[in-house]
XYZ file of C-alpha atoms in Angstrom:
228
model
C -38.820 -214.438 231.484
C -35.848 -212.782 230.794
C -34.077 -211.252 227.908
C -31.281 -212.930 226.386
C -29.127 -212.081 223.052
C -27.955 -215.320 221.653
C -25.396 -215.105 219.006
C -23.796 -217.505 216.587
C -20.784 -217.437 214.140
C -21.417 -218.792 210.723
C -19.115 -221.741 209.517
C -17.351 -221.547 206.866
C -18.488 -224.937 205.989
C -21.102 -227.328 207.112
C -20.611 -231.202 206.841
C -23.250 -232.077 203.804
C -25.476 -234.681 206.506
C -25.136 -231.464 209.121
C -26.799 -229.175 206.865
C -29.133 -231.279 205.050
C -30.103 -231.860 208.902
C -30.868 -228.069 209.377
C -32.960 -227.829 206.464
C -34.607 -230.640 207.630
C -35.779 -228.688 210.497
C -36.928 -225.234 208.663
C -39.971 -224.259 207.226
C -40.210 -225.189 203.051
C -40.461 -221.526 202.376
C -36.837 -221.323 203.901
C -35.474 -224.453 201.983
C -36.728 -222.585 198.890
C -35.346 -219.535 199.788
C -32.004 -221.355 200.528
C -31.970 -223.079 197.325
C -32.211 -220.000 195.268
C -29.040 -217.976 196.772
C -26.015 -217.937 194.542
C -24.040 -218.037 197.653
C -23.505 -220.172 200.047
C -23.040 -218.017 202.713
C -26.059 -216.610 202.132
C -27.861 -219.682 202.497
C -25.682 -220.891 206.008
C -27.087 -217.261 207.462
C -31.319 -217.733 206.383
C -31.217 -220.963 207.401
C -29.138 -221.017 210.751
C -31.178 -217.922 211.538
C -34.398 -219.586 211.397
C -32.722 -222.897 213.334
C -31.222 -220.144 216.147
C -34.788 -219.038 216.397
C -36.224 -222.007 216.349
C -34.172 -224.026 219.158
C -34.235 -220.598 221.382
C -38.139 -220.492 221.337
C -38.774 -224.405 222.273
C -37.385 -223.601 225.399
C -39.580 -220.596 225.858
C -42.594 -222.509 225.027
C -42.012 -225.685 225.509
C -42.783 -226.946 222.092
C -40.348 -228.716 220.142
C -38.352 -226.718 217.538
C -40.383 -228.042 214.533
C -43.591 -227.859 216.098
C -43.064 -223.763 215.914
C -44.876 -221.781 213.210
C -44.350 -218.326 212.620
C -46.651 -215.287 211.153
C -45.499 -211.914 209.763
C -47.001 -208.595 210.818
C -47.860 -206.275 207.595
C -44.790 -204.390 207.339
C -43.055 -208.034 207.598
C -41.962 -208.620 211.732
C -42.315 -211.997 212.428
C -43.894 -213.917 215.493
C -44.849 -216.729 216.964
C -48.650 -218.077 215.786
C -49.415 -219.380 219.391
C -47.634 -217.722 221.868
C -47.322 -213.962 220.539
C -46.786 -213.249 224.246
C -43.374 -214.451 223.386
C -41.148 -211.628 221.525
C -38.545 -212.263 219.261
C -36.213 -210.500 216.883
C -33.514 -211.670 214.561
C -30.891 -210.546 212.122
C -27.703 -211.412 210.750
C -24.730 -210.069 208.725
C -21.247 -210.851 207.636
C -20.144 -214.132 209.906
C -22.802 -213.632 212.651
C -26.588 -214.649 213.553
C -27.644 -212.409 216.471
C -31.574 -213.674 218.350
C -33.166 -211.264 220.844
C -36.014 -212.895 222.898
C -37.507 -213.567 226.442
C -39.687 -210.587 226.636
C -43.274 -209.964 226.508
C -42.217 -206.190 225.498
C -41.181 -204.878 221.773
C -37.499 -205.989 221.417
C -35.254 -205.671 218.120
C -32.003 -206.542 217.674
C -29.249 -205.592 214.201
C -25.725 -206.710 213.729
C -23.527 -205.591 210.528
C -21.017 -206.355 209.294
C -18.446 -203.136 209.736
C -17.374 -202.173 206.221
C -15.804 -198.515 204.915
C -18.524 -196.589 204.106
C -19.569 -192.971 202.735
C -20.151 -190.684 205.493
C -22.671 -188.707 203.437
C -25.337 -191.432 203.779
C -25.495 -190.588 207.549
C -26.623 -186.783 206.308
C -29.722 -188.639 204.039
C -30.260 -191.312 207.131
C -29.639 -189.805 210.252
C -31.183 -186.960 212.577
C -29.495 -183.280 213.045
C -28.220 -184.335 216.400
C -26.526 -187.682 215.404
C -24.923 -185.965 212.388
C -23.210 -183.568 214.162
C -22.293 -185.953 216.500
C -20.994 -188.495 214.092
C -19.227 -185.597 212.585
C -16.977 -184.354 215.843
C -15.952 -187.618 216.670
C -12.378 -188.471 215.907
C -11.326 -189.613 212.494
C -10.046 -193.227 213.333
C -13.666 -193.821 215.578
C -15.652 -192.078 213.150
C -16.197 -195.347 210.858
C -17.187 -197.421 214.690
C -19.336 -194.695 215.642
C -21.209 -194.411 212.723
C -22.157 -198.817 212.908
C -23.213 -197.628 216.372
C -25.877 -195.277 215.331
C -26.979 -197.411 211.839
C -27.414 -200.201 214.223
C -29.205 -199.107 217.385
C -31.507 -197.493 214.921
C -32.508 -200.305 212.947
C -32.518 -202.720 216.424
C -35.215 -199.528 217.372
C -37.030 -200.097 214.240
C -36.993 -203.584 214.126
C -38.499 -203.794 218.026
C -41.268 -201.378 216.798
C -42.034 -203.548 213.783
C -43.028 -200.773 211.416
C -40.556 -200.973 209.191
C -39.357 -197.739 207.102
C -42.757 -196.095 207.870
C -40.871 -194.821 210.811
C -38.177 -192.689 208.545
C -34.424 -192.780 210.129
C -33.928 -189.285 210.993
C -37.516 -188.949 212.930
C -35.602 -190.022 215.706
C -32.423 -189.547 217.136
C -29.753 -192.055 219.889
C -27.782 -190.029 221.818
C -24.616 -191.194 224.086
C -24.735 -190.489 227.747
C -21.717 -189.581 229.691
C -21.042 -192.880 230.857
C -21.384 -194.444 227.255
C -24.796 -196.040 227.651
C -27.449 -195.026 224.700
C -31.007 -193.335 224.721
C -33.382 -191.697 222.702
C -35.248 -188.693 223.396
C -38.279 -189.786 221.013
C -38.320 -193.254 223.002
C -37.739 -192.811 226.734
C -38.733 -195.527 227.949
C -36.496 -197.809 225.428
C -33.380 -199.640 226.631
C -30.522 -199.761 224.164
C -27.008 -201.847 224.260
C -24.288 -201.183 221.596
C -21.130 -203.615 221.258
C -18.935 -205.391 219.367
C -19.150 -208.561 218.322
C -15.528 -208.591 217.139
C -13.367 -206.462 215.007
C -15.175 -206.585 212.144
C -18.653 -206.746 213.301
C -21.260 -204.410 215.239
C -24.440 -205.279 217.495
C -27.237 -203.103 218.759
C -30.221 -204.417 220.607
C -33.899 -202.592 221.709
C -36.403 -203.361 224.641
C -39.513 -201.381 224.714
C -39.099 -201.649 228.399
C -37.550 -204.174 230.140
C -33.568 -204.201 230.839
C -31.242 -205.657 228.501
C -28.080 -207.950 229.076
C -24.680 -206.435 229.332
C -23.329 -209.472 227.084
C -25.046 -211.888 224.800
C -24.623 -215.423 225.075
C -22.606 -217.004 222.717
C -23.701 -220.411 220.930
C -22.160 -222.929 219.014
C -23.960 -225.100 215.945
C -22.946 -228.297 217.747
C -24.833 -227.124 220.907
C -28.093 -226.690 218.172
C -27.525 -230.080 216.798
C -27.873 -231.517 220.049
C -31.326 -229.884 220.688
C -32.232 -230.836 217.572
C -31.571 -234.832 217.656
């Protein structure tokens, strides 16, 4: 196997038979959970997550997207029930989905959505090192830099699967000369930082294995025709 980053942009708005399709295909907990969301948008991200997931994994295992049950660890990291050789991560924020799989290895994966900010939560959140770093970078790359950090350590989290046992200053990213990332408390993690677009950031976490340069990008008509 190899690791891929799919990511999809959130419609606006679905045709009614389109999304009544989707929730067709998702577990009842996630119709429920979709039902109860004030917003729309909120609904369009739970529920295309779990369809992203879903339609990646079939291929991976062969089973058909419905046929797919998932388990959660204790501090909440989901898996597969049958093939938890098969690693997965998922998240989404603003107008993107982002799905990290094809690993047998730890992977995680964030995106968020890139919004001004106080820069006194990164003196609560992050390490020594990262706050001093966030604080000499320039003021107009200050606000990127800091989505950077927020994100590759959450995508680090996330591949763990501990949740906020692991507090967010226990560990630090640091930039190498030539821009890639890496973490002295996690040397043998691979990291990848990027932009989605100009309003939203992506970080993504391999316990081992090497990550894409670019993620793939996906379309909900391409999902529609896996699911038919």
């Amino acid at each position: 196997m190899m690791i891929t980053i799919r990511v999809l942009q959130v419609p606006e708005v679905l045709p009614e038979a389109n999304w009544n399709q989707l929730l067709s295909q998702v577990s009842a907990e996630r119709r429920a959970q979709a039902s109860r969301f004030v917003h729309q948008a909120d609904a369009y991200r739970s529920v295309l997550g779990e369809i992203l997931t879903r339609v990646t994994l079939s291929k991976l295992t062969g089973l058909r997207p419905a046929e797919l049950s998932f388990t959660r660890n204790s501090y909440g990291k989901p898996s597969l029930s049958h093939h938890s050789d098969v690693q997965f991560n998922v998240s989404h924020s603003g107008d993107w989905i982002a799905l990290i799989s094809g690993s047998t290895d730890e992977l995680g994966v964030d995106v968020e959505k890139i919004a001004p900010i106080d820069m006194q939560i990164a003196e609560r959140f992050f390490s020594p090192k990262e706050s001093q770093f966030l604080a000499a970078e320039p003021d107009d790359r200050r606000l990127e830099t800091f989505y950077r950090l927020w994100t590759l350590k959450e995508s680090y989290i996330k591949a763990v699967g501990m949740g906020l046992s692991i507090p967010l200053d226990s560990f630090a990213l640091i930039r190498n000369v030539d821009g890639d990332w890496h973490s002295p408390e996690a040397t043998s993690y691979q990291f990848l930082s990027l932009r989605l677009d100009h309003g939203h950031m992506l970080a993504a976490c391999s316990a081992g294995e090497d990550l894409p340069a670019q993620p793939d990008f996906i379309t909900t008509e391409e999902m529609y025709q896996v699911l038919l």
